[in-house]
Coordinates of C-alpha atoms in Angstrom, one line a residue:
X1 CA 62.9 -38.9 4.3
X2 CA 61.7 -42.1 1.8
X3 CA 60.6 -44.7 4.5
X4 CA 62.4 -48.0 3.2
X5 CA 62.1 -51.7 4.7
X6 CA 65.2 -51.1 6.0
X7 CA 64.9 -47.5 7.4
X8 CA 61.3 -48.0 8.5
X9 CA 62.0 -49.4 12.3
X10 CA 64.9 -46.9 12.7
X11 CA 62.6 -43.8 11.8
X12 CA 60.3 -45.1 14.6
X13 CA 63.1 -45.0 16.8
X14 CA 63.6 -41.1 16.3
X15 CA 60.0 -40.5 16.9
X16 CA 60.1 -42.3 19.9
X17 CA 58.0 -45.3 19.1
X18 CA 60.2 -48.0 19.5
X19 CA 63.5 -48.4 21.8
X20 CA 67.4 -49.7 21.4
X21 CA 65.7 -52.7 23.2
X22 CA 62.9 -53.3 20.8
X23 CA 65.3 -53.4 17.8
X24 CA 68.1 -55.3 19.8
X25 CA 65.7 -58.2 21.5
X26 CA 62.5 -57.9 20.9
X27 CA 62.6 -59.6 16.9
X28 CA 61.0 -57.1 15.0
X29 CA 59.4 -58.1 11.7
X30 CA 58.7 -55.4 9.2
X31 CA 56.5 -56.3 5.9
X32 CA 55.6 -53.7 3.4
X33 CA 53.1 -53.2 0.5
X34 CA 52.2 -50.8 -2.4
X35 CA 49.1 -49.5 -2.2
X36 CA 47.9 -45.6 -2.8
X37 CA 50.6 -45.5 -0.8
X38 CA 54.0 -46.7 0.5
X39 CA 52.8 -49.2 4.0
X40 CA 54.7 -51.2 6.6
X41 CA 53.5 -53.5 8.9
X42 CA 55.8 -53.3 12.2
X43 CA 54.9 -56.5 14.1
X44 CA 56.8 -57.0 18.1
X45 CA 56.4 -60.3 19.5
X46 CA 53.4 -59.9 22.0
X47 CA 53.2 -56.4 21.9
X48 CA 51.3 -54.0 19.7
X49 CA 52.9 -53.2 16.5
X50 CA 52.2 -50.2 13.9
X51 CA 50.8 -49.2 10.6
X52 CA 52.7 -46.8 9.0
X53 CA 51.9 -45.1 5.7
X54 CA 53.8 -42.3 3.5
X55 CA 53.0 -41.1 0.0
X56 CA 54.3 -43.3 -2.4
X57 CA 55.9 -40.6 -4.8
X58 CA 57.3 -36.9 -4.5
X59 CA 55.7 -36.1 -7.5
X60 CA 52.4 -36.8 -5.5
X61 CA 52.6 -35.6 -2.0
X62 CA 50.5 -32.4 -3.0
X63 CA 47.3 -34.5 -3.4
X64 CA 48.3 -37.6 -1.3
X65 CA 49.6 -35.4 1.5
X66 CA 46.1 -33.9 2.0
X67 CA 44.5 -37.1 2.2
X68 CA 46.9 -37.9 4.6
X69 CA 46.2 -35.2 6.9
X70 CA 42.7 -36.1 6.4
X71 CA 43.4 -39.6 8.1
X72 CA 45.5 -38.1 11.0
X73 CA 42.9 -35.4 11.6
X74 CA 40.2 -38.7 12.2
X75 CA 42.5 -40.5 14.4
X76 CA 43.9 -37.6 16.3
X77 CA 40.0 -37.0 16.8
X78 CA 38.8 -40.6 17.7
X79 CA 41.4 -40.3 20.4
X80 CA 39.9 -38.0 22.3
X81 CA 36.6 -39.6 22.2
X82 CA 35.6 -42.5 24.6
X83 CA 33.4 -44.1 22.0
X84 CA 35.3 -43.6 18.6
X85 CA 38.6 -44.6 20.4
X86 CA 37.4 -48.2 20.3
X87 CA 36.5 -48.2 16.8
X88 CA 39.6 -47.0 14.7
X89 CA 42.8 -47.6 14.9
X90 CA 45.1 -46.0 17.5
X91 CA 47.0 -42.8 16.9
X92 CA 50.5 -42.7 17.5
X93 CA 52.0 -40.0 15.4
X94 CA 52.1 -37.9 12.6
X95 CA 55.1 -36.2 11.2
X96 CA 54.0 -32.9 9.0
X97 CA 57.8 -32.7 7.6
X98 CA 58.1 -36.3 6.5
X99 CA 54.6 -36.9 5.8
X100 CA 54.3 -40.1 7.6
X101 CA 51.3 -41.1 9.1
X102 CA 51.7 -44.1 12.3
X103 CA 48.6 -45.9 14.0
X104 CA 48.1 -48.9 15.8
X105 CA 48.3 -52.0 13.3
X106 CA 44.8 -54.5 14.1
X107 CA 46.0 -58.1 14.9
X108 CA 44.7 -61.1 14.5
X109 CA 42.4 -59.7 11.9
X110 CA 40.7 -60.0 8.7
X111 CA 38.3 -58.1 6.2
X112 CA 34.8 -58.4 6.2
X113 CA 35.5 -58.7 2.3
X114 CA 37.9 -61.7 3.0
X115 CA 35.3 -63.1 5.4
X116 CA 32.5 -63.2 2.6
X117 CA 34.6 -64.2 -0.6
X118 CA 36.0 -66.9 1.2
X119 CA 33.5 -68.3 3.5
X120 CA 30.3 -67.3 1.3
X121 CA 28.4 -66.4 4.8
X122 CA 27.0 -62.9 6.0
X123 CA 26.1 -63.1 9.1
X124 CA 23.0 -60.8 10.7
X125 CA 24.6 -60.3 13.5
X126 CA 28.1 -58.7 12.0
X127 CA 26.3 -56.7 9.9
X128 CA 24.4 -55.3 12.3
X129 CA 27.5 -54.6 14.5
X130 CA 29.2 -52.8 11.9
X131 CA 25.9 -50.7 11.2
X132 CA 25.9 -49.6 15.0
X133 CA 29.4 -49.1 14.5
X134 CA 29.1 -47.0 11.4
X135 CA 26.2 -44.7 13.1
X136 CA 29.0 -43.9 15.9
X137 CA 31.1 -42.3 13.7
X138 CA 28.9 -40.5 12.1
X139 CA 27.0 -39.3 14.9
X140 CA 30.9 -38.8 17.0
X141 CA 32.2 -37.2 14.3
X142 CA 29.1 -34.6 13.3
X143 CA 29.1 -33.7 16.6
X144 CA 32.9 -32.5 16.4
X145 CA 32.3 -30.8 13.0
X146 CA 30.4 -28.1 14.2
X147 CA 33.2 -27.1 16.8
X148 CA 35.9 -27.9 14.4
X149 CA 38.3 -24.3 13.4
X150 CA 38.3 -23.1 9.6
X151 CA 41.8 -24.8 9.0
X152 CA 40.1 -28.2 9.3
X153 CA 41.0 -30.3 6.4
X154 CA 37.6 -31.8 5.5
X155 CA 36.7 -29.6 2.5
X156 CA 33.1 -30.9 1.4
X157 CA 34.4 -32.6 -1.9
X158 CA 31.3 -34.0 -4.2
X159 CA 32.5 -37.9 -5.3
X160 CA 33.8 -37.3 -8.7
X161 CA 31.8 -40.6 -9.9
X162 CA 28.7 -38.3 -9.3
X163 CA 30.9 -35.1 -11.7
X164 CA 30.7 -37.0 -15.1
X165 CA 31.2 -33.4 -17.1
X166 CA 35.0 -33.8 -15.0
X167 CA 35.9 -37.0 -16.4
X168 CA 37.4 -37.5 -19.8
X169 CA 36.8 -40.4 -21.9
X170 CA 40.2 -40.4 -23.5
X171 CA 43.1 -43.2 -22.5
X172 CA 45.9 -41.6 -20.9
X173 CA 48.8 -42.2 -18.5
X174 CA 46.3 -42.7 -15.6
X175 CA 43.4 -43.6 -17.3
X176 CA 43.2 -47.2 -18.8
X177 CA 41.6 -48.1 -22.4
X178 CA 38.4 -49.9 -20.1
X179 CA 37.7 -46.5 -18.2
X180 CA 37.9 -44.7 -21.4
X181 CA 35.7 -46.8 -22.7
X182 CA 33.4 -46.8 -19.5
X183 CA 33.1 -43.1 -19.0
X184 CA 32.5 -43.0 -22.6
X185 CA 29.4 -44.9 -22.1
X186 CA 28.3 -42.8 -19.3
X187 CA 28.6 -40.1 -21.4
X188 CA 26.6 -41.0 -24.0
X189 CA 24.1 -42.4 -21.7
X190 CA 22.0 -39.3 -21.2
X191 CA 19.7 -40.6 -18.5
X192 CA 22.6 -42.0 -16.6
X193 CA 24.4 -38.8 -17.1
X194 CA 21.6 -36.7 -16.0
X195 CA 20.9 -38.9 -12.7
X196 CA 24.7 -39.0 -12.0
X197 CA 24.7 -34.9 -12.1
X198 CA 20.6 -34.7 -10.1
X199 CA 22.3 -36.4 -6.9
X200 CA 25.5 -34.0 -7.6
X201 CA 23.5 -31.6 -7.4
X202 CA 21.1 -32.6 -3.9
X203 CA 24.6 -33.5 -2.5
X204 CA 24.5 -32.1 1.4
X205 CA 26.9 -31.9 4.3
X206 CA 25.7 -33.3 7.3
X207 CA 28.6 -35.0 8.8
X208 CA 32.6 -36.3 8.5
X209 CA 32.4 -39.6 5.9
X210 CA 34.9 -42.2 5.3
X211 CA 34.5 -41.7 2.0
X212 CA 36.1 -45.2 0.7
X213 CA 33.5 -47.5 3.1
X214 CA 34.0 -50.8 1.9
X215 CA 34.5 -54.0 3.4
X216 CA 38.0 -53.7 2.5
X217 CA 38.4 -51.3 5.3
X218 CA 35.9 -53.0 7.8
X219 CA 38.9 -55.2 9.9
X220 CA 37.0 -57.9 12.1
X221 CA 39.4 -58.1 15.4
X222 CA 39.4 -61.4 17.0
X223 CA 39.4 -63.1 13.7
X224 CA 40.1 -66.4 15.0
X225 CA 36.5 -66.2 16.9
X226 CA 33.9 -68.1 14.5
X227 CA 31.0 -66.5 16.5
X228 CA 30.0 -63.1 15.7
X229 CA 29.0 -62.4 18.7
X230 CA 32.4 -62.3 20.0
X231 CA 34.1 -60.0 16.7
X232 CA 34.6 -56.2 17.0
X233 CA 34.8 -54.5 13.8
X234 CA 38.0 -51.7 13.2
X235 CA 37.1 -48.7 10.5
X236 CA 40.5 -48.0 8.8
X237 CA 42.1 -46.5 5.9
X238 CA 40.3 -43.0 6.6
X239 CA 42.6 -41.4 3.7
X240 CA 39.2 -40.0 1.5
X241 CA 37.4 -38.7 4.6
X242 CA 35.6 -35.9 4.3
X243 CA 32.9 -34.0 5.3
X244 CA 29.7 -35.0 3.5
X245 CA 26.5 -36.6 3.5
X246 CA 26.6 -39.6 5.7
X247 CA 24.3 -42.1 3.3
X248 CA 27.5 -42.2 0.9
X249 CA 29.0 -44.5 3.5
X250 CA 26.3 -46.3 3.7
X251 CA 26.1 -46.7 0.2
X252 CA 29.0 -48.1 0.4
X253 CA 28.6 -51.4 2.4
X254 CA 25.2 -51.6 0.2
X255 CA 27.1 -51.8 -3.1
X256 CA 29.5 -54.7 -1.7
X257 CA 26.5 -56.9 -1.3
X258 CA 25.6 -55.9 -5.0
X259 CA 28.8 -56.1 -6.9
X260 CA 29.4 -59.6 -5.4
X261 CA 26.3 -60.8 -6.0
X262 CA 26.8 -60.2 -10.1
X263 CA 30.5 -61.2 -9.7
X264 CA 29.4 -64.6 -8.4
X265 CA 27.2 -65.2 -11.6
X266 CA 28.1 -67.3 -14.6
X267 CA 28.8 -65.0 -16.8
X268 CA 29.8 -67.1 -20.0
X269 CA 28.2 -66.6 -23.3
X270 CA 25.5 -70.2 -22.7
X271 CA 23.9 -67.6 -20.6
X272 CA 22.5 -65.3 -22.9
X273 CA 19.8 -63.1 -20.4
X274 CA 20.2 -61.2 -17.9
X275 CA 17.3 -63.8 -16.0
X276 CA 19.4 -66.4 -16.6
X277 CA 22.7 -64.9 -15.1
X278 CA 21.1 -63.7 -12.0
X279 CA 20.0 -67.9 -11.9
X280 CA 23.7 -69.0 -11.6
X281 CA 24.8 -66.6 -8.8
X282 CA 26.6 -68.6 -6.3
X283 CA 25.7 -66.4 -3.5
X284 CA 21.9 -65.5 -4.1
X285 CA 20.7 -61.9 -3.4
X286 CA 18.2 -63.5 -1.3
X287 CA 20.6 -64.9 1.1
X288 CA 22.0 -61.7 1.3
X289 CA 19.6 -59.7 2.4
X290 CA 19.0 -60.8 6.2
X291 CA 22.7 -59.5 6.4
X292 CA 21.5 -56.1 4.3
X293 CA 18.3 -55.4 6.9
X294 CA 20.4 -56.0 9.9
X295 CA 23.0 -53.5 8.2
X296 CA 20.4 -51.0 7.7
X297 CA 18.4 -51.4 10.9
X298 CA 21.4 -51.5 13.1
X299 CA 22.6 -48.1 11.4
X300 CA 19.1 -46.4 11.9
X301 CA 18.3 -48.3 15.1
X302 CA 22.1 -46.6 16.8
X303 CA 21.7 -43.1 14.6
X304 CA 17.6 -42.6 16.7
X305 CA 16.7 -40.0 14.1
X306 CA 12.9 -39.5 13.1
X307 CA 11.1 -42.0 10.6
X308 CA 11.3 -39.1 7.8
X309 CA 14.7 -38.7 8.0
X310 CA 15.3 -42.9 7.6
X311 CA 13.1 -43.0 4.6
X312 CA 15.4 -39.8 2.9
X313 CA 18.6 -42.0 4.3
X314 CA 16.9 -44.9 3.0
X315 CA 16.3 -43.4 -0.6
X316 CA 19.8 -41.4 -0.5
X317 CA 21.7 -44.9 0.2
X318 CA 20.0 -46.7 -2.4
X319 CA 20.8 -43.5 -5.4
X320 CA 24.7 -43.7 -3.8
X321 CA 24.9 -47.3 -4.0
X322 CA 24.1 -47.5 -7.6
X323 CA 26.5 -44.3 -8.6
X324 CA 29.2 -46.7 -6.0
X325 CA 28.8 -49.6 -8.3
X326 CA 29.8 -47.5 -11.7
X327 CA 32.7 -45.7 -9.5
X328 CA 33.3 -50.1 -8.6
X329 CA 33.4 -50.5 -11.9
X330 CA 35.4 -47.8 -12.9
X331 CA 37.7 -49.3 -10.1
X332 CA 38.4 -52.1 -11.8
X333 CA 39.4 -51.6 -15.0
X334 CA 42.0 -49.8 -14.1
X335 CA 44.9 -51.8 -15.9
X336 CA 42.3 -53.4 -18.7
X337 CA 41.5 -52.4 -22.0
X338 CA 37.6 -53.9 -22.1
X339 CA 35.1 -53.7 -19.9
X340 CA 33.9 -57.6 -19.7
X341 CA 30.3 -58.8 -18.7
X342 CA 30.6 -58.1 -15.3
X343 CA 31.4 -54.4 -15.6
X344 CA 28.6 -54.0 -18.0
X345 CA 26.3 -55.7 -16.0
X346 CA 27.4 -53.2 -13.0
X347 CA 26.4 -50.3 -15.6
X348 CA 23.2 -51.8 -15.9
X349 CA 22.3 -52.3 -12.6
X350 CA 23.3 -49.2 -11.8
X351 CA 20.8 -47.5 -14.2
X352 CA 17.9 -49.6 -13.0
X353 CA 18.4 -48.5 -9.5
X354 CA 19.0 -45.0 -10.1
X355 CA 15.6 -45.1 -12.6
X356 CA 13.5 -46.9 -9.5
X357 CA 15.5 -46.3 -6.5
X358 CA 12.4 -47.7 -4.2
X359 CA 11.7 -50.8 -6.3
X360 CA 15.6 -51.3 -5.9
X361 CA 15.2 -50.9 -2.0
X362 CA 12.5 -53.0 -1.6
X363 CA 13.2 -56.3 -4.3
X364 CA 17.2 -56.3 -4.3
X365 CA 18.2 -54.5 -0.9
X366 CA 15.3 -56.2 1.2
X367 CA 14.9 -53.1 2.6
X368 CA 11.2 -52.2 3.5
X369 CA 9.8 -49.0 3.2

């Protein structure tokens, strides 16, 4: 069954989600959107609606069908935990037959990527609730991996960004003339290369990932509240879960601070250095960083783990976040035929940090060793 606009509310009906009376008098609103996936928003008038997602095409449900049994199996999890439960979205159902995945849809909400591009702030405080918050599910989660059968679906997949002999610097139907170009450059880049295939290689399971953290998928719930102190922060979109090692999430979150940072330069041609891009960013690194510690220190602080295992996390974050900002990069070229200043300047940085990874830490990040 192809979930329509039209067919959407009905096909919750049959799976017992909504009632005659819901579609009869309750003024149900459906909106949908084309992501990875097909999506529909199911909103009811003072009551919760749903989120529900099937594979886009037929000619894709092999591959999109076991990411999507990856997301049920985390929500199908989380609801049987007390402390998980309040972090992702709510199961509701998942139908195996027409691959159709419902949850609980977040409202009012917003991303923590809206919330920074449009307000320019990054609060301590959020960011230290969403690095608590991120510790849980790791910490939730790696607990349940160890008791988990052999079907489970979480396969231990390395990131391809950090498989460059996989990736082909050709243009094809799902590969722009910009990626080409840009794994092209990786390729010939023989330090990058190397570094890209030395963290491949140290790449350990130690828990259940997201696997796509980004701000993106961080919702901040009581988005109308202008104090932090009130928000609570929603993990979704748990499609590339995995199991993995847990600093590639955090990697994540790092890389968002980086990647905006350079994208809120002046990146004309008056500014010929690098010195004198990084002097017309309109957010600063440096008032960034408060935001970055109280990332990092809530994560640590909430994951109690001994002081050598932070300062591997802390190294292992700061190597992921760079390989992050080429996969970023990658990312976004995917309908565009150059690359641009900004993607180059990604590469660049990403090479610097992967050369020093603790200078990185310490003068970008803010983060003290």
């Amino acid at each position: 069954m192809i979930l329509t606009r039209q067919n959407v509310a009905f096909y919750l009906l049959e799976r017992g989600l909504l009632s005659m009376k819901d579609l009869v008098c309750e003024g149900i609103s459906v909106s949908e959107q084309f992501q990875r996936n097909r999506n529909f928003r199911v909103s009811r008038p003072g009551r919760g609606g749903f989120f529900v997602k099937q594979p886009e095409e037929w000619s894709e449900w092999g591959q999109r069908y076991s990411t999507l049994v990856r997301e049920a199996a985390c929500y199908q999890l989380a609801r049987d935990n007390a402390h998980l439960e309040k972090l992702l979205p709510k199961f509701h159902d998942f139908s195996a037959q027409s691959h159709v995945l419902v949850v609980e849809m977040i409202e009012p909400a917003r991303s923590m990527n809206a919330m920074h591009s449009e307000t320019g702030e990054f609060p301590p405080a959020l960011a230290a609730l969403l690095g608590r918050q991120l510790a849980v599910c790791h910490v939730e989660f790696g607990k349940m991996l160890r008791f988990l059968d052999r079907e489970h679906p979480f396969i231990g997949e390395v990131p391809w960004i950090l498989k460059p002999d996989d990736l082909h610097d050709f243009v094809s139907d799902g590969q722009s003339a910009g990626q080409a170009r840009l794994v092209g450059i990786m390729k010939n880049n023989r330090q990058l290369y190397e570094q890209l295939k030395a963290l491949a290689d140290t790449w350990q399971i130690n828990g259940i990932i997201h696997g796509d953290m980004k701000w993106h998928n961080c919702l901040i719930h009581n988005a109308e509240s202008n104090d932090p102190g009130e928000a609570a922060i929603r993990i979704v979109d748990w499609e590339l879960a995995d199991s993995g090692h847990v600093a590639w999430d955090v990697a994540g979150i790092l890389q968002g601070y980086l990647s905006l940072w350079i994208q809120s330069m002046n990146l004309s041609a008056e500014c010929g250095t690098v010195e004198e891009m990084a002097a017309t960013a309109a957010l600063p690194l440096e008032e960034m960083q408060p935001s970055i510690r109280a990332f990092w220190e809530g994560y640590v602080e909430r994951l109690d783990v001994p002081a050598v295992v932070v300062q591997m996390l802390r190294r292992r974050s700061v190597e992921y976040a760079a390989a992050r900002l080429l996969q970023t990069a990658f990312e976004d070229r995917q309908e565009e035929p150059l690359l641009g200043a900004y993607i180059v300047l990604l590469m660049q940085l990403s090479s610097n940090i992967m050369s020093e990874p603790e200078a990185a830490a310490e003068q970008l990040l803010g983060l003290p060793g």
